[in-house]
Structures are given as structure tokens and as C-alpha cells.
mmCIF file of C-alpha atoms in Angstrom:
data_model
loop_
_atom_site.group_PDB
_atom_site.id
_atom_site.type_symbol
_atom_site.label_atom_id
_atom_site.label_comp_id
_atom_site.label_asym_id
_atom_site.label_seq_id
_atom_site.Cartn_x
_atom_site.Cartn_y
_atom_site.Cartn_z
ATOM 1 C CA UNK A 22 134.695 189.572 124.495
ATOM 2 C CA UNK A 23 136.712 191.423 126.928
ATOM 3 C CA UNK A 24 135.702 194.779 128.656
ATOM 4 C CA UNK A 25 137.671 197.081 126.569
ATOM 5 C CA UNK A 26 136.675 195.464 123.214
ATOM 6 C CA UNK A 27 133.139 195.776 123.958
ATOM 7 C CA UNK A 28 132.886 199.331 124.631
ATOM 8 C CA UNK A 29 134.323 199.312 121.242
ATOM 9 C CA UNK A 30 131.871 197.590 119.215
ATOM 10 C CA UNK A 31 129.610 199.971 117.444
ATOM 11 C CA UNK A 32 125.847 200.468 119.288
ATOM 12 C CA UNK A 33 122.482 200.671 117.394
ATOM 13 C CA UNK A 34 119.428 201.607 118.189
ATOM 14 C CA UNK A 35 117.664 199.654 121.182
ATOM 15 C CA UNK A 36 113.738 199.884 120.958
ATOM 16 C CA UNK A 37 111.463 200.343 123.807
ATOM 17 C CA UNK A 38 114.475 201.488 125.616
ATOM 18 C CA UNK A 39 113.507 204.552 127.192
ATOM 19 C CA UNK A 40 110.146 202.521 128.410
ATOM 20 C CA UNK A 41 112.577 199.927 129.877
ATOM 21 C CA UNK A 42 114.658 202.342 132.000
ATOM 22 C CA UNK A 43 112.195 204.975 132.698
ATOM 23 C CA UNK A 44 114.877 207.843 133.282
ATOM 24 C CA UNK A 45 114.003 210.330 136.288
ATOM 25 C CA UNK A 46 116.018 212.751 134.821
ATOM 26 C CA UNK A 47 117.450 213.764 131.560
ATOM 27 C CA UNK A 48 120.360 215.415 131.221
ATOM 28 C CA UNK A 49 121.585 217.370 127.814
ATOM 29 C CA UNK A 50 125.181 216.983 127.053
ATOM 30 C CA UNK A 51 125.337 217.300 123.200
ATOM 31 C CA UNK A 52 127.524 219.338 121.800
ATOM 32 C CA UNK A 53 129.917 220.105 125.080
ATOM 33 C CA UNK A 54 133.108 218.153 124.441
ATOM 34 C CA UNK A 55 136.301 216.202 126.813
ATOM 35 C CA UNK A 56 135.808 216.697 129.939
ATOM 36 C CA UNK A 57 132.251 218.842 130.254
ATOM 37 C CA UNK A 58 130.145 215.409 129.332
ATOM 38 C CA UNK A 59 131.192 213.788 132.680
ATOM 39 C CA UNK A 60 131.210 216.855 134.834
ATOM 40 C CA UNK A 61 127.632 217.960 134.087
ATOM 41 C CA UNK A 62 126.666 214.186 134.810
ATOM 42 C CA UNK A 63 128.650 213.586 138.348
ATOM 43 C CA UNK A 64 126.904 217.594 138.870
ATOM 44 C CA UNK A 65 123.250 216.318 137.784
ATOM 45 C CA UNK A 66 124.067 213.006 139.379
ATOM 46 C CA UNK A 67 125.033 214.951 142.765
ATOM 47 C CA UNK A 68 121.137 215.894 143.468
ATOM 48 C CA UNK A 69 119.533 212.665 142.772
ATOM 49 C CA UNK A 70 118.522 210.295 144.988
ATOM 50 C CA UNK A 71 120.231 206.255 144.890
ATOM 51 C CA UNK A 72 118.510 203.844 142.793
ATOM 52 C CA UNK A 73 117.196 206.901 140.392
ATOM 53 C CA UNK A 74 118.213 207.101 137.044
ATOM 54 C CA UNK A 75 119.747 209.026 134.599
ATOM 55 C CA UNK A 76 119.561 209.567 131.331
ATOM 56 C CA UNK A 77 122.671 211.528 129.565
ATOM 57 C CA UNK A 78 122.471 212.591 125.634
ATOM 58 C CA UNK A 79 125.646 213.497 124.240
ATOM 59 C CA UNK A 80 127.168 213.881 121.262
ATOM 60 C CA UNK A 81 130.920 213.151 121.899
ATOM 61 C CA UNK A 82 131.682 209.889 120.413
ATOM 62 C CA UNK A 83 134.749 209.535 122.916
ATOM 63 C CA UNK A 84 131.757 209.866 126.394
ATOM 64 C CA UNK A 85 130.635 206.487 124.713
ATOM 65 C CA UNK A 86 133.757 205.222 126.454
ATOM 66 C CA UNK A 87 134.429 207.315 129.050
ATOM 67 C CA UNK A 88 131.270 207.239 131.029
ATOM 68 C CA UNK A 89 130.985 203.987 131.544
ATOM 69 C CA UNK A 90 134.575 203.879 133.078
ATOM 70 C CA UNK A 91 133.406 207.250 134.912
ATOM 71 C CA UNK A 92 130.377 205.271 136.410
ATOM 72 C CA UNK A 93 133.100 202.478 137.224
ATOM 73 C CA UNK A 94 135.238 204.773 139.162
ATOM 74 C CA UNK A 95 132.185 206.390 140.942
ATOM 75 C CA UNK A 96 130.204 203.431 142.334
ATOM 76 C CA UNK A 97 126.989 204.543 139.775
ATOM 77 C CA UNK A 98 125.852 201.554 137.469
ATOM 78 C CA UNK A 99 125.482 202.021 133.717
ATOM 79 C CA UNK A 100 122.239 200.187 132.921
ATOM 80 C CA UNK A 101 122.241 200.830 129.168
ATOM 81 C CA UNK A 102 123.869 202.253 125.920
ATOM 82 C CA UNK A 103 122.690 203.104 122.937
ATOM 83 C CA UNK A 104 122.793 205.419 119.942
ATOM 84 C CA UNK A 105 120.760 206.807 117.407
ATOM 85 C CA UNK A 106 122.720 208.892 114.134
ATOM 86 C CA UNK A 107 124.859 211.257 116.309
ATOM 87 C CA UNK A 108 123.261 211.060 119.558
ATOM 88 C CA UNK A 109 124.285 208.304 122.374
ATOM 89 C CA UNK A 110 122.254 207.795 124.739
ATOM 90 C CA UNK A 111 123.389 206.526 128.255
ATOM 91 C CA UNK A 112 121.360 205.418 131.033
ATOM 92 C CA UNK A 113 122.567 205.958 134.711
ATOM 93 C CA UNK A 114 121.540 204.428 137.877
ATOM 94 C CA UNK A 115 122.487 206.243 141.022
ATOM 95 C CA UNK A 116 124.791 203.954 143.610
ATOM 96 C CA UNK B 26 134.483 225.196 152.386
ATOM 97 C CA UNK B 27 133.338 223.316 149.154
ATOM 98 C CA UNK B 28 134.377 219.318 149.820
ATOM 99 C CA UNK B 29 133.805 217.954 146.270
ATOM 100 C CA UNK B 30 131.222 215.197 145.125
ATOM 101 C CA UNK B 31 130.283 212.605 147.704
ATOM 102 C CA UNK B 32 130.843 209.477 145.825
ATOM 103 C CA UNK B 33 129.048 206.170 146.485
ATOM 104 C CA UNK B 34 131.527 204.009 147.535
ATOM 105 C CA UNK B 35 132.903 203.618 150.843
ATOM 106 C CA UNK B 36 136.941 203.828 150.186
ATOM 107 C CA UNK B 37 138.808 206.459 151.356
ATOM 108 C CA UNK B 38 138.780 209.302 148.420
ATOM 109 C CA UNK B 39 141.654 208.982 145.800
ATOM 110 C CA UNK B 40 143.213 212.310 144.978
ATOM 111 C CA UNK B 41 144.991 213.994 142.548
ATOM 112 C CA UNK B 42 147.569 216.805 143.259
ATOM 113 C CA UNK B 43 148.627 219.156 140.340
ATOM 114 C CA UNK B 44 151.560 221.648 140.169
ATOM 115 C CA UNK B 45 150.848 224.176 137.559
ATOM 116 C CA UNK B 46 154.278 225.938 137.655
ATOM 117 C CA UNK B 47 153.660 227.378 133.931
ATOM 118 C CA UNK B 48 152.374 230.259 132.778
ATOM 119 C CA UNK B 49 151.319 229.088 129.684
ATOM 120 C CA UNK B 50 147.543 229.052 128.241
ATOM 121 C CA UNK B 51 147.706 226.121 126.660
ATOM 122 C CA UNK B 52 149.195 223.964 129.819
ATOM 123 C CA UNK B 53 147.325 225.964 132.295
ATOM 124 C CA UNK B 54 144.198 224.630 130.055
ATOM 125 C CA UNK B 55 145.471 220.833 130.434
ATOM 126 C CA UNK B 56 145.614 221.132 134.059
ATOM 127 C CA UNK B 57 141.784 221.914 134.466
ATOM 128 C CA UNK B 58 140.250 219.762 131.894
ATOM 129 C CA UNK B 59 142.934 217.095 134.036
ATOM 130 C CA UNK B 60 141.511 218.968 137.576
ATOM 131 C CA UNK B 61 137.723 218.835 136.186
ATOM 132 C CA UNK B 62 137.566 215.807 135.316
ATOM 133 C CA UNK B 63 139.036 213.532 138.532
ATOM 134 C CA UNK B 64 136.842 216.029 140.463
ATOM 135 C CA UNK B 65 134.009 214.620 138.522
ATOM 136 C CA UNK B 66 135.255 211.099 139.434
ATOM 137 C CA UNK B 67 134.997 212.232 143.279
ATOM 138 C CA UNK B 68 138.644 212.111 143.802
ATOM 139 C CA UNK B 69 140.001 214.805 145.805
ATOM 140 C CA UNK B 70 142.020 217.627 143.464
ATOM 141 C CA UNK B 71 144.225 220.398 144.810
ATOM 142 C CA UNK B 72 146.009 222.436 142.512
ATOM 143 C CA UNK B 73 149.251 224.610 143.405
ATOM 144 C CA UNK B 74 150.191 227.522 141.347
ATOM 145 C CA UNK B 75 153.478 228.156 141.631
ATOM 146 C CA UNK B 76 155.704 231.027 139.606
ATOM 147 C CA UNK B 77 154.466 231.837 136.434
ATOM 148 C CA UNK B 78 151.514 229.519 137.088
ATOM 149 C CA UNK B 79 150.629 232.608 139.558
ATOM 150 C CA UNK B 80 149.174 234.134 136.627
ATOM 151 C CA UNK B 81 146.056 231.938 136.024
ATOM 152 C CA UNK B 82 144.695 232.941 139.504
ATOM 153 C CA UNK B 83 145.755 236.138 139.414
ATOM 154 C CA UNK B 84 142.705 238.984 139.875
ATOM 155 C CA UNK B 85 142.229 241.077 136.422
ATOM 156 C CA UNK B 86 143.834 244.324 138.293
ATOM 157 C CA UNK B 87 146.364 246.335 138.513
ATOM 158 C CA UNK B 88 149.257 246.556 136.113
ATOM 159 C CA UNK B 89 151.853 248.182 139.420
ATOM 160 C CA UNK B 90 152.565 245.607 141.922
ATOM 161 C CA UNK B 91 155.328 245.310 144.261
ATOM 162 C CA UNK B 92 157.317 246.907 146.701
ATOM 163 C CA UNK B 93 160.467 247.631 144.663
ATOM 164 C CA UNK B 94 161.490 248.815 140.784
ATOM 165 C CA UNK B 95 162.496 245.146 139.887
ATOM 166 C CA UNK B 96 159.821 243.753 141.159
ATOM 167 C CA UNK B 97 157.513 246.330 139.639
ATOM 168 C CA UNK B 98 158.970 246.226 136.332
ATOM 169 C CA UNK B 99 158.552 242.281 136.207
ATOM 170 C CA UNK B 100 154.797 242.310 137.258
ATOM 171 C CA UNK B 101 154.459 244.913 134.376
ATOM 172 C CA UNK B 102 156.360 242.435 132.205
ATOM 173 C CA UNK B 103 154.878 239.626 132.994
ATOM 174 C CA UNK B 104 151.188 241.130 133.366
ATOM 175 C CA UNK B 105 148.670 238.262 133.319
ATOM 176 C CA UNK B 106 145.243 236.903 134.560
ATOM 177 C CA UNK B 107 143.026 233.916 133.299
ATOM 178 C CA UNK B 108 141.866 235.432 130.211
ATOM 179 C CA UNK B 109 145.153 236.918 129.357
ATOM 180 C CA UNK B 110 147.575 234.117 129.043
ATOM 181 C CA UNK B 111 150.196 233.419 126.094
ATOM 182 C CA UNK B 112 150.639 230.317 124.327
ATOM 183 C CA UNK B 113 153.843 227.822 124.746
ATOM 184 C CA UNK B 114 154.182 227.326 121.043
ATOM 185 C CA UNK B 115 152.783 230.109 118.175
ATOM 186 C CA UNK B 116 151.782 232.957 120.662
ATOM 187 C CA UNK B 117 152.036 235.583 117.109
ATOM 188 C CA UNK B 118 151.843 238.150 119.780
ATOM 189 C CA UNK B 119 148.910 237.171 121.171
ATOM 190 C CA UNK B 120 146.940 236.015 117.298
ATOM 191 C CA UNK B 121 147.881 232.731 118.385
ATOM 192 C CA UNK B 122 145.603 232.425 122.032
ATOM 193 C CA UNK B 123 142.961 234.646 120.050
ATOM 194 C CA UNK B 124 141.979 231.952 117.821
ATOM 195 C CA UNK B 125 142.428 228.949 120.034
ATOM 196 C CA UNK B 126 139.647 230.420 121.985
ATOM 197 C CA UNK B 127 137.554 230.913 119.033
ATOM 198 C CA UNK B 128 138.752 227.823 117.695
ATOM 199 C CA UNK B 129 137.646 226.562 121.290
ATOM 200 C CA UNK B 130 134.410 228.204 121.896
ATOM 201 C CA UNK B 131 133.312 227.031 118.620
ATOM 202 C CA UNK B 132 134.286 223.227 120.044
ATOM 203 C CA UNK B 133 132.000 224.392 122.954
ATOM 204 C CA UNK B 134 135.382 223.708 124.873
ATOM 205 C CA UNK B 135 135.165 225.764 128.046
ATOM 206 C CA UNK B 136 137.749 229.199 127.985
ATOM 207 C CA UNK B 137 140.363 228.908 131.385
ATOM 208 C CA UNK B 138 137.877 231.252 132.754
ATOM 209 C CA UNK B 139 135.117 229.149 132.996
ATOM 210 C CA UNK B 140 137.357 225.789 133.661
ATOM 211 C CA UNK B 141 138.404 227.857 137.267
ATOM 212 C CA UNK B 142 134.690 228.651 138.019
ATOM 213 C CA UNK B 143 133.612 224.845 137.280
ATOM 214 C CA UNK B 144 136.894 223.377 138.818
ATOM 215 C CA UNK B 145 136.041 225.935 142.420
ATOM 216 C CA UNK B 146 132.475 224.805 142.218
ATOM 217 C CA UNK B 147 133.588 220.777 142.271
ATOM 218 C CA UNK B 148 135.985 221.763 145.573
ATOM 219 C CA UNK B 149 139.018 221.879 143.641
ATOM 220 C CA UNK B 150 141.179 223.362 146.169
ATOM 221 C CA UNK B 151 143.335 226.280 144.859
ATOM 222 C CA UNK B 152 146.709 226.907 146.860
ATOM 223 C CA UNK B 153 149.119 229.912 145.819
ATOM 224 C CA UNK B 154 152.921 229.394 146.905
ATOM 225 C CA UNK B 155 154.025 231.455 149.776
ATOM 226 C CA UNK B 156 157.862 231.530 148.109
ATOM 227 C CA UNK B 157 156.980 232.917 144.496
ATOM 228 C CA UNK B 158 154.504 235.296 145.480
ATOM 229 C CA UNK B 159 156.909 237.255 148.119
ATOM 230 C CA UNK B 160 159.972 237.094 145.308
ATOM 231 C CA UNK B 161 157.718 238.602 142.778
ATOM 232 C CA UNK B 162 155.671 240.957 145.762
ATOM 233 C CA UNK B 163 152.357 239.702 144.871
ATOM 234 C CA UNK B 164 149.801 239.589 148.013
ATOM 235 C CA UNK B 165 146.950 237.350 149.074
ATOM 236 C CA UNK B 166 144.888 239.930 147.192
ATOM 237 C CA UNK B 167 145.780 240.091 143.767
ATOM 238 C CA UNK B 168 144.539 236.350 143.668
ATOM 239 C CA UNK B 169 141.107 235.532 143.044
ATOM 240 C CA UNK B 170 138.670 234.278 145.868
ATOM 241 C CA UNK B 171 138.634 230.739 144.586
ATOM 242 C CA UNK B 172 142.257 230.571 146.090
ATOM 243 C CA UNK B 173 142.043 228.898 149.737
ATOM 244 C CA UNK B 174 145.186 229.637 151.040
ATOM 245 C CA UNK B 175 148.693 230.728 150.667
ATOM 246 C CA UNK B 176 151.009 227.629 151.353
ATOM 247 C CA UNK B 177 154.656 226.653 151.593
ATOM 248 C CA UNK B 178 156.560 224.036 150.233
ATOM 249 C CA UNK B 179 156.109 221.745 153.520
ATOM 250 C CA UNK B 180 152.314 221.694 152.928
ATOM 251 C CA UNK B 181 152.339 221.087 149.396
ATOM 252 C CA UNK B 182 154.809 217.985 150.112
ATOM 253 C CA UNK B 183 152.331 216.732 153.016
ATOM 254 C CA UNK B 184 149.450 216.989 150.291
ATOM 255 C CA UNK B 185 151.293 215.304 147.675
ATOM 256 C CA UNK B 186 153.020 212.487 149.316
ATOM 257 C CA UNK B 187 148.998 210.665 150.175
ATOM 258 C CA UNK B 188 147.688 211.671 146.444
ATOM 259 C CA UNK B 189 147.641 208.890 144.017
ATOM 260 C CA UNK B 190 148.340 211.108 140.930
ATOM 261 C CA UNK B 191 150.632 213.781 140.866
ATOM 262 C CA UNK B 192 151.613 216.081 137.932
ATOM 263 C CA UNK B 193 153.871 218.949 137.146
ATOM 264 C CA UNK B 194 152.713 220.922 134.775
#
């Protein structure tokens, strides 16, 4: 599977997921839309420390795709994806 | 002066360079959301408001500016700031802007107003041109602080030929 097709294919929920990561900071993005999901994170990102992660909850089904290409561009690694109903869930570590 | 997110890798910054020569809500809107979100991605944005595009920096002040009648009468014609803007298409005499921004507020989309503050606060760089503003008598004051500087044509061209994206808008 290519890059592009797998940000496509539909996530579930991952258990023990949030133990796994162990986020250092949350950050609550549901219900802003295109482009406020990746400005609050590269803000929220901006006062962390490398190596710490994030942990970004947003609604907007098209941030499923776009942060991960966001974290691309930036140098930050996405560590893992998932989604529960409405919420996704998206777990950031600081390059 | 603001410098924008630090990102992690070691390149030189990218950058993005954005004429916003309309006056137009709606395309003044699609230059942020473009602005705020490469600023997000690091990259270095600087936006240049040229003509009618004067109007989305323009302070909320003063309907009488100018030195001269024509001049006057065109900044009393074309009286505008960030939250006063007309739409390209369906403007209804201003019904059409008043529900896009309930229509957008309801989205949680940000209003123009609060793209500029989040844009400024990323180190979007804001540059009025020198050319427009002395044809229409407009002065470094009537802008809002978030503008950096009053540039020519020259200094746009020696900021735009080194970005990698470039838009007219």
C-alpha cells in the first residue's frame, strides 16, 4: 500500500493506546475546522520540548490527512492514529 | 519582530509570498487560511496588500481621508476595514457577507478579523504598497499595527523571486 492510499483507509479504535504513547500534552481541536486544526498544533507544538509528545483531538475528518503531511513538512513524527465515532485522535512526537 | 515557528529541520525555511490585490471578503479570506496555514508548516509567509487589498489592513477609522476631493470621495466610496468587506459574487448589499460569517462562525471558521490576529501572531509579515496608498492618499496610519512596513515594488520583487510559492490573489 502506498502512502497516499493508506492515509485513506478508514482507522478504528486502537486499545491501550493512550498507555502506549503516554501524551505530555493534550491538545483540543474538535470542532475548529481547515486550517485552525494544524495551527493550534504547530502553536502547542512551539512550547514543547523534542522527544515530547502530543496528543491532538479533532473532529475534522480532512486533519486525518493533513496532519500527518503537516508533521512531514515540519520534521515532527506522527507516532499514531486513531479514531473513535467522531473523534481522531493523533499522537505527535516533537523533532 | 515576530520570526515565525522554528521548525525542526535544518533546511533553509521555504516561503510563501502572497499578493492580495483584491478587496474582496471572500478572497481576502483564502489568502489567510492559505497564509495560516504554511505559517503553521514553518515556512516563511509575507503578504502584500496592494489596491483594493488595502482595505483588509486598513484601521476601523475615519470615513475622510486624503489630501484632495477625488481622493476623498473614493476613500468614502470605497470605505472598508477587516470586518467590513463585500463579497466577489452575491454581496445583496451587504446580506450576502452577513451570513457567510454566521454561516462561518457557526463552522467555527475564524472571521478575517481573527485570521489577521492569528496570521501576525505566526510572523506573517504584513507589507502595504508604497504606490497605491499615495494614489489613493492613505498614510502609514490608517493601517493597522500588524503592518511592518510600507514597501515598493522593488522589495516585493526581491521577496518574491527566493519564495517557493507565490500567489496573486
Amino acid at each position: 500500500m502506498d502512502f497516499f492510499s493508506s492515509l485513506l483507509k478508514p482507522f478504528g479504535k486502537r486499545e491501550g493506546i493512550m498507555e502506549e504513547f503516554a501524551p505530555d500534552k493534550t491538545l483540543d481541536a474538535r470542532g475548529l475546522s481547515c486550517p485552525m486544526p494544524s495551527v493550534k498544533t504547530a502553536l502547542a507544538l512551539e512550547g514543547m520540548v523534542p522527544g515530547q509528545v502530543l496528543l491532538v483531538l479533532t473532529d475534522d475528518p480532512v486533519s486525518q490527512k493533513e496532519l500527518p503531511l503537516w508533521a512531514e513538512a515540519t520534521g515532527n513524527k506522527l507516532l499514531a492514529l486513531d479514531r473513535e465515532e467522531k473523534t481522531i485522535r493523533i499522537f505527535l512526537r516533537k523533532g | 519582530m515576530a520570526t515565525g515557528l522554528q521548525g525542526a529541520q535544518a533546511e533553509p525555511k521555504k516561503s510563501v509570498t502572497i499578493v492580495l490585490f483584491s478587496g474582496d471578503l471572500d478572497k481576502a479570506i483564502a489568502a489567510f487560511v492559505i497564509a495560516t496555514a504554511a505559517a503553521s508548516m514553518c515556512m516563511k509567509v509575507n503578504i502584500f496588500f496592494t489596491f483594493w487589498g488595502l482595505n483588509a489592513i486598513k484601521k476601523k477609522s475615519g470615513l475622510i481621508k486624503g489630501q484632495n476631493w477625488m481622493q476623498k470621495m473614493l476613500n468614502i466610496v470605497n470605505y472598508g476595514h477587516a470586518r467590513k468587506l463585500a463579497l466577489s459574487k452575491l454581496n445583496m448589499m451587504g446580506m450576502g457577507p452577513a451570513m457567510l460569517k454566521t454561516m462561518m462562525s457557526k463552522k467555527r471558521v475564524p472571521s478575517l478579523d481573527e485570521f489577521i490576529k492569528t496570521a501576525s501572531a505566526l510572523g506573517v509579515g504584513f507589507y502595504a504598497c508604497e504606490m497605491s496608498m499615495t494614489v489613493m492618499g492613505l498614510r502609514k496610519e490608517d493601517f493597522i499595527d500588524e503592518c511592518r512596513d510600507v514597501i515598493g515594488a522593488v522589495s516585493y520583487i526581491s521577496i518574491a523571486r527566493d519564495s517557493n510559492v507565490n500567489l496573486f490573489i
